[in-house]
Amino acid sequence: MPPVDPAALDGNWHARRDDGARFDLTLSPDTSFIWKFSQQQQTQTISGNYRVDNGLLILRGTSGGAMVGQVSAADGDRFIFKPLGGPAEEPGLTFIR
């Protein structure tokens, strides 16, 4: 898949896993982000700043820690985020606008 244009990532994105987990990701033009993970009526929210570098989406939380994954464009309204360090067969999360 082609690399993603960082400007094309701005906006609200949603993904689901087969186990029912839901992911909501907001990427703003000022490089701030909000990542919300929900499963079985529990929600976790992380916010901070992001950047795209060499095909990687790097999400740095304000309270420390980071999530890093390969990001690739599937089309204008979807992208795939595949966390680094995961199994090779892991398909990643497909985010849809």
Tab-separated table of C-alpha atoms in Angstrom:
chain	number	residue	atom	x	y	z
A	1	MET	CA	0.000	0.000	0.000
A	2	PRO	CA	1.156	3.546	-0.627
A	3	PRO	CA	2.508	5.701	2.198
A	4	VAL	CA	0.006	8.016	3.801
A	5	ASP	CA	0.056	11.793	3.376
A	6	PRO	CA	0.228	13.201	6.947
A	7	ALA	CA	-2.236	15.993	6.084
A	8	ALA	CA	-4.750	13.368	4.927
A	9	LEU	CA	-4.876	11.931	8.458
A	10	ASP	CA	-6.504	14.999	10.022
A	11	GLY	CA	-9.997	14.189	11.261
A	12	ASN	CA	-12.050	11.656	13.207
A	13	TRP	CA	-11.393	7.951	12.644
A	14	HIS	CA	-13.023	4.750	13.900
A	15	ALA	CA	-11.948	1.095	13.965
A	16	ARG	CA	-13.325	-2.147	15.415
A	17	ARG	CA	-11.779	-5.505	16.178
A	18	ASP	CA	-13.519	-8.863	15.875
A	19	ASP	CA	-13.681	-9.123	19.690
A	20	GLY	CA	-15.932	-6.044	19.835
A	21	ALA	CA	-13.261	-3.544	20.878
A	22	ARG	CA	-13.780	-0.069	19.439
A	23	PHE	CA	-11.143	2.563	18.720
A	24	ASP	CA	-11.857	6.248	18.119
A	25	LEU	CA	-8.960	8.420	17.001
A	26	THR	CA	-8.998	12.166	16.445
A	27	LEU	CA	-5.963	13.668	14.709
A	28	SER	CA	-5.912	17.473	14.601
A	29	PRO	CA	-3.951	19.800	12.284
A	30	ASP	CA	-2.082	21.169	15.344
A	31	THR	CA	-0.629	17.612	15.828
A	32	SER	CA	-2.730	16.857	18.904
A	33	PHE	CA	-4.573	13.542	19.146
A	34	ILE	CA	-7.193	11.776	21.251
A	35	TRP	CA	-7.239	7.946	21.234
A	36	LYS	CA	-10.219	6.283	22.867
A	37	PHE	CA	-10.371	2.507	23.373
A	38	SER	CA	-13.668	0.928	24.484
A	39	GLN	CA	-14.404	-2.692	25.314
A	40	GLN	CA	-17.016	-4.332	27.545
A	41	GLN	CA	-18.330	-1.002	28.867
A	42	GLN	CA	-14.857	0.185	29.883
A	43	THR	CA	-13.154	3.103	28.169
A	44	GLN	CA	-9.570	4.315	28.196
A	45	THR	CA	-8.595	7.684	26.713
A	46	ILE	CA	-5.101	8.867	25.832
A	47	SER	CA	-4.254	12.309	24.475
A	48	GLY	CA	-1.073	14.021	23.417
A	49	ASN	CA	0.773	14.895	20.223
A	50	TYR	CA	1.458	12.874	17.104
A	51	ARG	CA	3.717	12.912	14.111
A	52	VAL	CA	4.152	10.873	10.955
A	53	ASP	CA	7.728	9.933	10.162
A	54	ASN	CA	8.986	7.493	7.551
A	55	GLY	CA	5.696	5.587	7.324
A	56	LEU	CA	5.193	5.474	11.089
A	57	LEU	CA	2.410	7.110	13.080
A	58	ILE	CA	3.855	8.058	16.467
A	59	LEU	CA	1.363	8.917	19.221
A	60	ARG	CA	3.003	10.382	22.348
A	61	GLY	CA	0.756	10.642	25.388
A	62	THR	CA	0.913	13.689	27.653
A	63	SER	CA	1.366	11.405	30.673
A	64	GLY	CA	4.254	9.535	29.031
A	65	GLY	CA	4.511	6.507	26.831
A	66	ALA	CA	3.952	6.208	23.125
A	67	MET	CA	2.153	4.062	20.583
A	68	VAL	CA	4.009	3.567	17.325
A	69	GLY	CA	2.764	1.782	14.255
A	70	GLN	CA	3.214	1.495	10.533
A	71	VAL	CA	0.550	3.498	8.760
A	72	SER	CA	-0.555	2.973	5.187
A	73	ALA	CA	-3.361	4.428	3.117
A	74	ALA	CA	-6.041	2.075	1.873
A	75	ASP	CA	-7.973	4.916	0.210
A	76	GLY	CA	-8.957	8.506	1.009
A	77	ASP	CA	-11.333	7.530	3.803
A	78	ARG	CA	-9.416	4.705	5.458
A	79	PHE	CA	-5.954	3.794	6.653
A	80	ILE	CA	-4.317	0.829	8.348
A	81	PHE	CA	-2.397	1.182	11.624
A	82	LYS	CA	-0.175	-1.806	12.436
A	83	PRO	CA	1.539	-1.513	15.845
A	84	LEU	CA	5.286	-2.109	15.828
A	85	GLY	CA	6.466	-5.189	17.656
A	86	GLY	CA	3.297	-7.174	16.994
A	87	PRO	CA	3.130	-10.558	15.272
A	88	ALA	CA	3.861	-10.499	11.532
A	89	GLU	CA	0.433	-11.993	10.807
A	90	GLU	CA	-1.337	-9.216	12.756
A	91	PRO	CA	-3.533	-7.371	10.230
A	92	GLY	CA	-3.542	-4.107	12.197
A	93	LEU	CA	-6.496	-1.789	12.678
A	94	THR	CA	-8.374	-0.425	9.697
A	95	PHE	CA	-9.537	3.088	10.573
A	96	ILE	CA	-12.463	4.553	8.641
A	97	ARG	CA	-13.425	8.220	8.534
